[in-house]
Short mmCIF file of C-alpha atoms in Angstrom, two decimals:
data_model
loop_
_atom_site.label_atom_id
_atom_site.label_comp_id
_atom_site.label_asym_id
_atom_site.label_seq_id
_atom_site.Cartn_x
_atom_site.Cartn_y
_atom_site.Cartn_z
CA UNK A 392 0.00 0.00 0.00
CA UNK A 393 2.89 2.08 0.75
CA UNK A 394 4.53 1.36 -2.71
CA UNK A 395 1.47 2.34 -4.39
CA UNK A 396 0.70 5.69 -2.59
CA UNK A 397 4.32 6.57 -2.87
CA UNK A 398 3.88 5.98 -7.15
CA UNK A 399 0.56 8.09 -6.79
CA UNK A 400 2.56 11.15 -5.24
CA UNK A 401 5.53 10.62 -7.52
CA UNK A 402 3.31 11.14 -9.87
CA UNK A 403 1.55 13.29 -8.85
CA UNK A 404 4.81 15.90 -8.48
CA UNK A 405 5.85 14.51 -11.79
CA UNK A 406 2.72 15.89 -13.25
CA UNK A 407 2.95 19.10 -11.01
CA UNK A 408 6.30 19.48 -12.17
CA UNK A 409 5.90 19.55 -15.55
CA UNK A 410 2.20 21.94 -15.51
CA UNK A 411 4.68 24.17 -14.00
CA UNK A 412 7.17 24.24 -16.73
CA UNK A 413 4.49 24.22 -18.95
CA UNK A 414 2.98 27.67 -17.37
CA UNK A 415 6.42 29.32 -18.00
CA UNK A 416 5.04 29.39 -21.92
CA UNK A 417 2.41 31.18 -20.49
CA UNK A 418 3.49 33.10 -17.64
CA UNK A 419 7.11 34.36 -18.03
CA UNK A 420 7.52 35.19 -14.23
CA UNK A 421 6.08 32.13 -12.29
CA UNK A 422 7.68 30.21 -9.06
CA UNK A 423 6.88 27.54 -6.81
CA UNK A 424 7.50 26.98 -2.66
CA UNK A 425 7.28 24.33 -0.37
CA UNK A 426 5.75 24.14 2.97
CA UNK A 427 8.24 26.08 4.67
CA UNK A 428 8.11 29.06 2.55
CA UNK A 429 11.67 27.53 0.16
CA UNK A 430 11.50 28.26 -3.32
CA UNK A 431 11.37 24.74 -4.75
CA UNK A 432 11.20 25.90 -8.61
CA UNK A 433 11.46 29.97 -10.39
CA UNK A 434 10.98 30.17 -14.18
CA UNK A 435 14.02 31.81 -15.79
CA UNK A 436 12.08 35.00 -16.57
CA UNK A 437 10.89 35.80 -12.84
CA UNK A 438 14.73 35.08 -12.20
CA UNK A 439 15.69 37.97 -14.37
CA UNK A 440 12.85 40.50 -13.28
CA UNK A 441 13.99 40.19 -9.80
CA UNK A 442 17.53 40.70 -10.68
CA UNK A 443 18.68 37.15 -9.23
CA UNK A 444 22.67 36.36 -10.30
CA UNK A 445 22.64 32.97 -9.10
CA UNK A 446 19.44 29.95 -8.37
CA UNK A 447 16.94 30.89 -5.46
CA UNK A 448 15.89 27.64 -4.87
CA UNK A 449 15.89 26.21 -1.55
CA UNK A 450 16.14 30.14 0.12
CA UNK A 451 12.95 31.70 1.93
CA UNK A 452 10.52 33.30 -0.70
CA UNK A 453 10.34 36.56 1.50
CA UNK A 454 14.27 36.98 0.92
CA UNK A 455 13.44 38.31 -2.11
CA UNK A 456 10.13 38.86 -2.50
CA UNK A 457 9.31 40.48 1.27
CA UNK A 458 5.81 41.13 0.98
CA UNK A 459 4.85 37.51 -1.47
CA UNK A 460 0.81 36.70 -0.74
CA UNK A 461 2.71 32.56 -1.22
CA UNK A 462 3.32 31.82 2.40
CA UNK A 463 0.03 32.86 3.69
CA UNK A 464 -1.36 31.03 0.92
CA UNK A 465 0.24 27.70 1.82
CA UNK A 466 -0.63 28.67 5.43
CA UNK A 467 -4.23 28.83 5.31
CA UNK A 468 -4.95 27.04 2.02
CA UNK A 469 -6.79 29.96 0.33
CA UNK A 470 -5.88 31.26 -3.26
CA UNK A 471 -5.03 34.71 -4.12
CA UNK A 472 -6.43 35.60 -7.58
CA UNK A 473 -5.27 38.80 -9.34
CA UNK A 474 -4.63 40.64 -6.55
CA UNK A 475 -1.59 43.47 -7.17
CA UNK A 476 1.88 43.68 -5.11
CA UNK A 477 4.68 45.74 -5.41
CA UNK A 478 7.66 44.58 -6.95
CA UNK A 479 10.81 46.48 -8.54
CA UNK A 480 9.25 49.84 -8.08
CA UNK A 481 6.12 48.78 -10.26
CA UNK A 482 2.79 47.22 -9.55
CA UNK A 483 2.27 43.69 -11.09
CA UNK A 484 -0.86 41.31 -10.78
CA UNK A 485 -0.69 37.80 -8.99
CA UNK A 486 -2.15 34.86 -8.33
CA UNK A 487 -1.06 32.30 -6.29
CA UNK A 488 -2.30 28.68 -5.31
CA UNK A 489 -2.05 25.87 -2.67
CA UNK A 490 -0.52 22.51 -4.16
CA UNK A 491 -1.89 19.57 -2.39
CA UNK A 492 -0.77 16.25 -2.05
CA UNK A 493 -3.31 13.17 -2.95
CA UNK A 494 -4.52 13.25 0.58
CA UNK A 495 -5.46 16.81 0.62
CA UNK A 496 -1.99 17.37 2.70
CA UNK A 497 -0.33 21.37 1.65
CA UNK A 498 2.68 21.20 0.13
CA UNK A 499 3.68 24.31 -0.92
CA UNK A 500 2.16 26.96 -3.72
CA UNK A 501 2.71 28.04 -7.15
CA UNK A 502 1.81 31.60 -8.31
CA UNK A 503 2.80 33.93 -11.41
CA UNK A 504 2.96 37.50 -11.91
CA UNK A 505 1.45 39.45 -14.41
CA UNK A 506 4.21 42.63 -15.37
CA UNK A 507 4.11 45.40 -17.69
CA UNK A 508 5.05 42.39 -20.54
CA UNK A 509 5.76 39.40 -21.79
CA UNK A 510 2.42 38.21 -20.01
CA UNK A 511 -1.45 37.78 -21.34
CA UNK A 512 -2.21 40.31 -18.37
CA UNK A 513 0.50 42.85 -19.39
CA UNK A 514 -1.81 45.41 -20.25
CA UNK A 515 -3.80 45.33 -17.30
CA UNK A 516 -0.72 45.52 -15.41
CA UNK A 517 0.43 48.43 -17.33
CA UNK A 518 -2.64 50.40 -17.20
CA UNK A 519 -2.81 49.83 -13.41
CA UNK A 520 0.72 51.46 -13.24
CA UNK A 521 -0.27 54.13 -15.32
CA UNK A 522 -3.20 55.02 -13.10
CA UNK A 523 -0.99 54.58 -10.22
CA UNK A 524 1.85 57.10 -11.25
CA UNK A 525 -0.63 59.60 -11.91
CA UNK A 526 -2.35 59.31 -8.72
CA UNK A 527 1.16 59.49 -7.21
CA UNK A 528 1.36 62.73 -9.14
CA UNK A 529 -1.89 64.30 -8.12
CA UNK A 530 -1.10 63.63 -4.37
CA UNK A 531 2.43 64.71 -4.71
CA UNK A 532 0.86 67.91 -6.23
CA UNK A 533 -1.82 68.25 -3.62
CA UNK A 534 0.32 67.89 -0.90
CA UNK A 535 2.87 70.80 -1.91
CA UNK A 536 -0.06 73.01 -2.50
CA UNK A 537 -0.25 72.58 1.14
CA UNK A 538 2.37 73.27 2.53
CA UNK A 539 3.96 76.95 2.84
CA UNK A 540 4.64 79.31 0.59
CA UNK A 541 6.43 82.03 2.66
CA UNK A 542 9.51 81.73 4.93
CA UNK A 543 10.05 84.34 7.74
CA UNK A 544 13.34 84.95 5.97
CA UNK A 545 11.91 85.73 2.85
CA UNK A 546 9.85 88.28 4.45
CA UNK A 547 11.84 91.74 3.70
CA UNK A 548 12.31 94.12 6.64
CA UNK A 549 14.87 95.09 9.44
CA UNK A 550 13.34 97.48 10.87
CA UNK A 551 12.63 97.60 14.95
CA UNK A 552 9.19 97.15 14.55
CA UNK A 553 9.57 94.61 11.69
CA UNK A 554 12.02 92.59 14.14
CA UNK A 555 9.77 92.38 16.85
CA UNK A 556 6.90 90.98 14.83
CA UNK A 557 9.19 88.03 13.68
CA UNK A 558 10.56 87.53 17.11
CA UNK A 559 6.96 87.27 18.13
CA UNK A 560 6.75 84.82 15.29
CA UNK A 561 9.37 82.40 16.53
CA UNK A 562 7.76 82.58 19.88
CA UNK A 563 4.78 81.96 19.31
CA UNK A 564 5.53 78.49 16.55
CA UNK A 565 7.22 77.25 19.29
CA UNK A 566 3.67 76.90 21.30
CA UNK A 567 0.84 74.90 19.82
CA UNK A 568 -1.31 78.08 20.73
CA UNK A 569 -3.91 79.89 18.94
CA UNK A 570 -2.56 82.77 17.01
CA UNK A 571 -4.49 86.14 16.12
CA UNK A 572 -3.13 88.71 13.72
CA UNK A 573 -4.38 92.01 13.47
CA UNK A 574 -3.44 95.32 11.03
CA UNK A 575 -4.38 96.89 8.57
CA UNK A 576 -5.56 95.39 5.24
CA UNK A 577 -2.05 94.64 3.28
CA UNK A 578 0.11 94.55 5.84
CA UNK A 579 1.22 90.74 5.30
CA UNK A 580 -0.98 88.86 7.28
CA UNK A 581 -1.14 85.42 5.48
CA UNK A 582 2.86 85.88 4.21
CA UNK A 583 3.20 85.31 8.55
CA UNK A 584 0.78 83.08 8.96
CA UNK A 585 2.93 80.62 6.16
CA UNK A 586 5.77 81.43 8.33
CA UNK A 587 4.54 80.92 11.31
CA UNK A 588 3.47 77.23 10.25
CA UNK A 589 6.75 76.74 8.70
CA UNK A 590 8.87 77.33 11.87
CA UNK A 591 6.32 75.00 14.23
CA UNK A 592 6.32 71.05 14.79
CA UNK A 593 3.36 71.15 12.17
CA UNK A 594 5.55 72.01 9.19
CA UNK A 595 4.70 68.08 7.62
CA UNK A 596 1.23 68.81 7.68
CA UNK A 597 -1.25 70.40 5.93
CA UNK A 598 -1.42 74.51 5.87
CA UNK A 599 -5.15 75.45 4.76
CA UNK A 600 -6.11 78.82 4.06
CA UNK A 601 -9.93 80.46 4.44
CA UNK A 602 -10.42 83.51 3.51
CA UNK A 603 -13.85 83.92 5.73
CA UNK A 604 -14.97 87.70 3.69
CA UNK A 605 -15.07 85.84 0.19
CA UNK A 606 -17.46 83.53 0.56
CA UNK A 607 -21.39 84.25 1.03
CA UNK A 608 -22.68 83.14 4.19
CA UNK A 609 -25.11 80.60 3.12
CA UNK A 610 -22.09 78.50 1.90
CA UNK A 611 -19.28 79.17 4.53
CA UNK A 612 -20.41 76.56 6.63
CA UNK A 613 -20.33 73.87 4.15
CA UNK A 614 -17.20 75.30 3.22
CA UNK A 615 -15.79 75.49 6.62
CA UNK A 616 -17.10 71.83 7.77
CA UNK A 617 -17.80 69.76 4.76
CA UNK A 618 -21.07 68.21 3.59
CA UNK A 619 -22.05 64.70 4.10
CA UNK A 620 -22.90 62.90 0.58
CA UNK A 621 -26.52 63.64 -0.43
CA UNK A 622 -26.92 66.19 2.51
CA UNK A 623 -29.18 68.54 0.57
CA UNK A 624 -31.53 68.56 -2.82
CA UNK A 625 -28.62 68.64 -5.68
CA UNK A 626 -25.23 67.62 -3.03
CA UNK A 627 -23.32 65.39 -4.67
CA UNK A 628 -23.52 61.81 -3.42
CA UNK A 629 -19.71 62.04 -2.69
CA UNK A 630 -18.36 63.78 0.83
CA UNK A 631 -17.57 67.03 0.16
CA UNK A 632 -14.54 67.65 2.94
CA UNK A 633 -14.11 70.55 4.40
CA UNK A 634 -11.29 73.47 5.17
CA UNK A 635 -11.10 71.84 8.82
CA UNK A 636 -10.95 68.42 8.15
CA UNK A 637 -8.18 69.12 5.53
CA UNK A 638 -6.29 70.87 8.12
CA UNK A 639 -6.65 67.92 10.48
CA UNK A 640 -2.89 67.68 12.44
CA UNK A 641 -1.92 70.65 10.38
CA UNK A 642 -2.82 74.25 10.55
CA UNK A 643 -5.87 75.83 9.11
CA UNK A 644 -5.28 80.00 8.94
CA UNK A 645 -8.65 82.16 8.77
CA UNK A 646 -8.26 85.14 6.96
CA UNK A 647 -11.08 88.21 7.89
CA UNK A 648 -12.20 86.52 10.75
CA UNK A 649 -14.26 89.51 11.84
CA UNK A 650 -16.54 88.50 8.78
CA UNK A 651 -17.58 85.59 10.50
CA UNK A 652 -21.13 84.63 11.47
CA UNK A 653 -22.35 84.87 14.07
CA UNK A 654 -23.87 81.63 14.33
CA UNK A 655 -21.05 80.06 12.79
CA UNK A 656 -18.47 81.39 15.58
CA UNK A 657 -20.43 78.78 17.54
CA UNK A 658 -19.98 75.90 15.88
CA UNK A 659 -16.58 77.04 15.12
CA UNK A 660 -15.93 77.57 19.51
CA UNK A 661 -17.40 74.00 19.64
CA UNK A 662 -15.04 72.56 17.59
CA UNK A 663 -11.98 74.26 18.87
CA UNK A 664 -12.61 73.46 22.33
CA UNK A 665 -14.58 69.73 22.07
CA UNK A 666 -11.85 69.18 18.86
CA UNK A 667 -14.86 67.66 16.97
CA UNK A 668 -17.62 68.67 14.14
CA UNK A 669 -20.15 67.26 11.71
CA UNK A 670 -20.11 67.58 8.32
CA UNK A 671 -23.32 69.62 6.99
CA UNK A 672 -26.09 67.41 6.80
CA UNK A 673 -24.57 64.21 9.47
CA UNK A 674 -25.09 63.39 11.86
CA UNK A 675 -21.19 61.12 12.01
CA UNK A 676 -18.85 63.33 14.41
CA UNK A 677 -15.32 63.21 13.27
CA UNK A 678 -12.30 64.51 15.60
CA UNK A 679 -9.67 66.91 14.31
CA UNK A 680 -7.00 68.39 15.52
CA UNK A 681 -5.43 71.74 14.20
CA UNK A 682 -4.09 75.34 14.82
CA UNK A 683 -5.90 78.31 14.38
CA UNK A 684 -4.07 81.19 12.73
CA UNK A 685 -6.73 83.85 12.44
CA UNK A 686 -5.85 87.55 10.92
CA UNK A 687 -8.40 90.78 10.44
CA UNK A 688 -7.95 94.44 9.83
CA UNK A 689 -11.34 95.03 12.53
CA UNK A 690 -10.92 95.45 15.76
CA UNK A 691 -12.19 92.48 17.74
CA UNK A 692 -12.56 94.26 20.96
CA UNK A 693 -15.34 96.80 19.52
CA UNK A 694 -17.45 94.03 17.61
CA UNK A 695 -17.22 91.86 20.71
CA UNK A 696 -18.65 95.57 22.92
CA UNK A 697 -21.22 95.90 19.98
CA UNK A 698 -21.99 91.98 20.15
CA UNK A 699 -21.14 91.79 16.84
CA UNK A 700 -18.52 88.87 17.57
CA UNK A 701 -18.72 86.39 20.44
CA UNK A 702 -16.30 86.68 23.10
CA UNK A 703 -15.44 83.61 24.13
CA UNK A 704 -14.13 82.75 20.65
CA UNK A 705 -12.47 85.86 20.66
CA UNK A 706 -10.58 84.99 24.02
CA UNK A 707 -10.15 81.31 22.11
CA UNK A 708 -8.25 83.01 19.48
CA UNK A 709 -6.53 85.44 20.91
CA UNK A 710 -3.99 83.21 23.25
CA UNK A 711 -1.04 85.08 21.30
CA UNK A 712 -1.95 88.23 19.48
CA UNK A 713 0.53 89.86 17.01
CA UNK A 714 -0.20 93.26 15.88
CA UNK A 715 1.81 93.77 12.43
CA UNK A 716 2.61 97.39 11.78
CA UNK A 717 1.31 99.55 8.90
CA UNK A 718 3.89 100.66 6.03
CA UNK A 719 3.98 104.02 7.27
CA UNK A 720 5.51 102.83 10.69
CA UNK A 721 8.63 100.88 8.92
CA UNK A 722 9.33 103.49 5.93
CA UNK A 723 12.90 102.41 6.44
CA UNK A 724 11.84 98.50 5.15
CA UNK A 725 10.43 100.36 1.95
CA UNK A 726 13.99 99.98 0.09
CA UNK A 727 14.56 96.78 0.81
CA UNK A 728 10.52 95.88 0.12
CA UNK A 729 10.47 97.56 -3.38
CA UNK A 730 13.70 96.09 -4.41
CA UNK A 731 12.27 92.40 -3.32
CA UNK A 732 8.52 93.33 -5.12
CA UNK A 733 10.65 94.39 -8.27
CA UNK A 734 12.68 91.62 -8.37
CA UNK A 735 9.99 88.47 -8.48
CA UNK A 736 7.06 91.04 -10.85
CA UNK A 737 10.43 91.13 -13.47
CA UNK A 738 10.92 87.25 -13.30
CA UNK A 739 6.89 86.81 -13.02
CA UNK A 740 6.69 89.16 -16.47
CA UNK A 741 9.78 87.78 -17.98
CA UNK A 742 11.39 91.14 -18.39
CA UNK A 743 15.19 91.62 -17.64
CA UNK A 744 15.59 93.17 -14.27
CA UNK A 745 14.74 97.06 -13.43
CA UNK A 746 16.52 99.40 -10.88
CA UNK A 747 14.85 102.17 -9.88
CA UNK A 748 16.52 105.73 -9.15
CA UNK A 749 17.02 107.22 -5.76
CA UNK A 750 14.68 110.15 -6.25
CA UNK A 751 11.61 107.36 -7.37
CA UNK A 752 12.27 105.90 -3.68
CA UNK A 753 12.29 108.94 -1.73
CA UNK A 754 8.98 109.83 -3.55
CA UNK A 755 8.12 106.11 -2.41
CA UNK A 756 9.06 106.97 1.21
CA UNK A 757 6.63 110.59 0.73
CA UNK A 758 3.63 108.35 0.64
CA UNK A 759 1.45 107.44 3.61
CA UNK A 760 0.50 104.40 2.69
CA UNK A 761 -2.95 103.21 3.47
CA UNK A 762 -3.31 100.17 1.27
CA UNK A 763 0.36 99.39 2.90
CA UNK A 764 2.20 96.39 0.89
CA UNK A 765 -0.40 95.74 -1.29
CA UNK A 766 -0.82 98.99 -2.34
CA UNK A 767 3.19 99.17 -2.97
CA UNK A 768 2.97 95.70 -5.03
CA UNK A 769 0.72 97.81 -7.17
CA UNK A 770 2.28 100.74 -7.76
CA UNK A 771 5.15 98.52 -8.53
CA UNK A 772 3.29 96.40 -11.04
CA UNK A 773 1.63 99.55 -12.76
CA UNK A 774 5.60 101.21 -12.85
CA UNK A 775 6.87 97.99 -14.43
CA UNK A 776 4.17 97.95 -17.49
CA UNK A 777 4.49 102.07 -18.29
CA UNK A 778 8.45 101.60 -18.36
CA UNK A 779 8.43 98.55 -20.23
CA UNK A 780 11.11 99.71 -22.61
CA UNK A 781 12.91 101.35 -19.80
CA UNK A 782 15.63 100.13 -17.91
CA UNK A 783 14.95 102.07 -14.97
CA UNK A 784 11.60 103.48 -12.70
CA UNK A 785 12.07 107.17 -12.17
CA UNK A 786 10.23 109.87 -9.57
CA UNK A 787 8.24 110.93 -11.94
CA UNK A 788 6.85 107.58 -13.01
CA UNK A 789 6.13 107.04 -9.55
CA UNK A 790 4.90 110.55 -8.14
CA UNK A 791 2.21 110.09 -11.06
CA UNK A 792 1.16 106.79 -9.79
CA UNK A 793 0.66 107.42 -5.89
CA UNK A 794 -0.64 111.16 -6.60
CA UNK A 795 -3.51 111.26 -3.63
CA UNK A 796 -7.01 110.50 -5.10
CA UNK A 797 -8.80 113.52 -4.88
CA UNK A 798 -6.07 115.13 -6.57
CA UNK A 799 -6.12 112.58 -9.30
CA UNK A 800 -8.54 113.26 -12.89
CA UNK A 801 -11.74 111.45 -11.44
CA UNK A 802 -13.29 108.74 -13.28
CA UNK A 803 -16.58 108.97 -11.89
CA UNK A 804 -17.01 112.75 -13.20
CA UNK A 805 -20.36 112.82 -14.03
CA UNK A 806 -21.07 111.95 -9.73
CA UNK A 807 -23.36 114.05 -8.22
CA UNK A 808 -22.68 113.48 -4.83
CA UNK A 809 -20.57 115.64 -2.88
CA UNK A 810 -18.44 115.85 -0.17
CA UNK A 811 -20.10 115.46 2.86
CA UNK A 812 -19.82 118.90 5.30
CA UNK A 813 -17.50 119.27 7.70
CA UNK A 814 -18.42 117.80 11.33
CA UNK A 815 -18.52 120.82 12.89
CA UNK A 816 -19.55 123.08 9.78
CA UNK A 817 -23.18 125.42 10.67
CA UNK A 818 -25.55 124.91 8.10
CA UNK A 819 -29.64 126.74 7.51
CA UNK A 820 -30.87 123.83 5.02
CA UNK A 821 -33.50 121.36 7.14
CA UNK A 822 -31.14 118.23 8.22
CA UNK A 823 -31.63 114.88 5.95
CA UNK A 824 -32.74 112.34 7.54
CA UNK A 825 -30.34 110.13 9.72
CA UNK A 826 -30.35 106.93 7.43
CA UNK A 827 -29.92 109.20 3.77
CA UNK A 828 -27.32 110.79 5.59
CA UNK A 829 -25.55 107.68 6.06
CA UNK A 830 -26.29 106.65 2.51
CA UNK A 831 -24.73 109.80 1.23
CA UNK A 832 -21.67 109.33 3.19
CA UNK A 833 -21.05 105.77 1.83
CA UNK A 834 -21.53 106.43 -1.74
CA UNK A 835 -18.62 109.30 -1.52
CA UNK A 836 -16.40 106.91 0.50
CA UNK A 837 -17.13 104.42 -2.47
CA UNK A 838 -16.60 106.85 -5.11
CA UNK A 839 -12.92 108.81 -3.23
CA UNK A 840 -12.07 104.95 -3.47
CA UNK A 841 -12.94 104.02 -7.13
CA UNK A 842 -10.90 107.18 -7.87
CA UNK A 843 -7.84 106.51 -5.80
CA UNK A 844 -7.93 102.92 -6.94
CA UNK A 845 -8.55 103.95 -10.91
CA UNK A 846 -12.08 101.97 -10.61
CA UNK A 847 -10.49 98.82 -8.98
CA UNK A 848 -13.51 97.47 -6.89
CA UNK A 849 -11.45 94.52 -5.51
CA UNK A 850 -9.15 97.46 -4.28
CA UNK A 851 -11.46 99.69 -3.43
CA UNK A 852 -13.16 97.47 -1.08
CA UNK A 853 -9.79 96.56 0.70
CA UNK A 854 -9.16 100.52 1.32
CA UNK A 855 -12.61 100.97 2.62
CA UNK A 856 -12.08 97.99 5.23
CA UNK A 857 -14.86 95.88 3.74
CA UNK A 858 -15.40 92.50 2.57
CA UNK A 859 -15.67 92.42 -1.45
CA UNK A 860 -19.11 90.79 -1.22
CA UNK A 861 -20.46 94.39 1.28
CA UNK A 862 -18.48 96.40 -1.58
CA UNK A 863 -20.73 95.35 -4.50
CA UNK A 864 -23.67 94.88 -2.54
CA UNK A 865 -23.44 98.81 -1.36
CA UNK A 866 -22.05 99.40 -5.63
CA UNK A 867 -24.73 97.60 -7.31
CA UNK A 868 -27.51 100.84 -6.92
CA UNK A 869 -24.70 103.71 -7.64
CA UNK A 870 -23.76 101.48 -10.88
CA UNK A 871 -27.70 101.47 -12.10
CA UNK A 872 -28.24 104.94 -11.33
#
């Protein structure tokens, strides 16, 4: 009986034997193992793919293949069928199964790999790398775009005032605090904010930026938390994440915070202090955990007075407030600052680089200011176009270009709203009303901008302190007049 059963399984291995040579027509990277995980036979093809100078068999599988689904097939007896693996810095397919003996007894498995070629599955295989490399791409893309832009040494200025802001800066990356930053519009609140995250332990992760002003308030929430699929009539039936779960161990910076709703500053307190939130429309809560950078040219302390902006979130925020100085404060920073600005709008334009003259900086350093950098930046920008065949900026480029406004030709001539009176100013004529007083006022603060900012509204707005969405809203009647 012995005899017999040991003819069966010689056989029986004599047959295996040669269906596995005969798969090497087929499959041009195919191997065999025993029981304890030895390669028993390796077709001369899978030899070369994995770079082998000498016979594997009789070494561990996992020497050279670390991650092979074989061994836990001959463990448990289950087959793997097309299922991928990464091999040689590409993805193949494989399939691997158990080889049994004539009493049902493992004794070892034989699997192939599908590659880029030489196999019937090579264009699968190929297309699945494909795929893969430009997913690779896409995240490799993503993930810079979230990361910083701006290093705290890449920030110009050496002023006093300039020096204390980016010692403050240091100090406060060190903490994993909340962060306010408050100044006026242009100052460089967001170039910090980049900074700021690039000098703390959160670097690796994620930097998200929400500018709060530019989006309408029946979408800032979704915005802000994300919307669970199908939440609403016409939601896509994918999850929409949000700014704060794309933050999540990173930093998320809020830009105008001031613009904030109100009811929204209490969801947004929630999730600072409970460091969890639903997504619009679920009723799943998910955990995050981030930074707060906020920044706004308002002042805080009089909207929380007027109960215009809760205070407890305003407390929550401001654990470290830096105040960044206007322009007009650091006038010795403008050299190095308009030398910087004119350096990256040349390379941006692809012009060959400008200098400008001594006399077009001192008229620079005459100006107050009130649209601070970003004002600069475009006085810059506008100086670069009109002296495009110039070498050089002059003073009397520049003293055109940062003339005051009322002093400038007005491109709203045919207005018919003037100044409003002085406060103090005694006057016969019956007193408007309180509320077209107001209106009156508004649409001259709206027009002195338009002027000073040559009918930029995005501009315009900035100057005046508003969000872009109040500047066309208060616009859209003096336009159809």
């Amino acid at each position: 009986m012995n005899k017999v059963l040991e003819q069966a399984s010689a056989a029986y291995h004599s047959v295996a034997t040669q269906l596995a040579e005969s798969f090497e027509s087929f499959y041009e990277h195919s191997m065999s193992i025993d029981r304890e995980h030895n390669i028993t036979w390796i077709s001369e093809g899978y030899q070369r793919f994995l770079g082998m100078d000498h016979s594997p068999v009789g070494e561990p599988v996992t020497r050279y293949v670390p991650n092979s689904f074989m061994p836990r097939v001959v463990d448990t007896g289950q087959p793997v069928f097309l299922d991928v693996l990464h091999i040689k810095e590409q993805w193949v397919l494989v399939s691997a199964i158990p080889l049994k003996d004539t009493t049902g007894r493992i004794t070892g498995a034989f699997g192939f790999v599908a590659t880029d070629e030489g196999t019937s599955f090579g264009t699968l295989a190929k297309r699945f790398n494909s795929l893969q490399l430009k997913l690779n791409k896409m995240t490799t893309e993503l993930t810079q775009a979230r990361q910083t832009k701006y290093r705290l040494s890449q920030i110009a200025g050496g002023s006093e005032a300039m020096m204390a802001v980016k010692n403050q800066i240091r100090q406060a990356a060190r903490y994993d605090i909340s962060v306010l930053l408050t100044g006026e519009t242009g100052t460089g609140k967001e170039l910090f904010a980049h900074a700021l995250h690039e000098l703390s332990d959160r670097f690796r992760r994620p930097f998200i930026s929400l500018n709060v002003s530019a989006i309408p308030d029946n979408l800032i929430e979704a915005e802000f938390f994300g919307v669970a699929p199908g939440a609403f009539t016409g939601a896509s039936k994918q999850e929409r994440k949000g700014k704060l779960e794309l933050a999540h161990t990173g930093t998320l910076f809020l830009d105008e915070i001031g613009d904030m709703p109100l009811e929204l500053q209490g969801k947004l307190l929630r999730a600072l202090q409970e460091k969890e939130f639903e997504p619009v429309g679920s009723n799943q809560v998910k955990r995050v955990d981030v930074r707060i950078v906020a920044a706004t040219s308002r002042n805080l302390t009089e909207m929380v007075e007027d109960g215009k902006f809760r205070a407890d979130l305003f407390y929550r925020l401001n654990a470290m407030p830096i105040h960044l100085p206007p322009l007009r404060a650091r006038l010795s920073d403008l050299d190095l600052i308009t030398e910087q600005i004119l350096e990256e709008l040349c390379h941006k334009m692809n012009l060959l680089p400008k200098s400008i003259t001594r006399g077009a900086l001192e008229a620079l350093q005459s100006h107050s200011w009130p649209g601070n950098i970003r004002e600069l930046h475009n006085v810059i920008e506008r100086a670069i176009i009109l002296s495009e065949e110039k070498n050089e900026i002059t003073s009397s480029l520049i003293r055109q270009l940062i003339k005051p406004g009322p002093s400038r030709p007005s491109v709203m001539t045919t207005t018919t709203n003037p100044a409003p009176p002085a406060a103090h100013s005694k006057s016969t004529d019956k007193p408007l009303p309180l509320k077209e007083q107001i209106k009156s006022t508004e649409e001259h603060a709206i027009h002195q901008a338009l002027e000073y900012t040559h009918g930029n509204k995005a501009e315009a707005a900035l100057i005046l302190g508003i969000s872009r969405a109040s500047f066309y809203k208060k616009f859209a009647p003096l336009k159809s007049d």
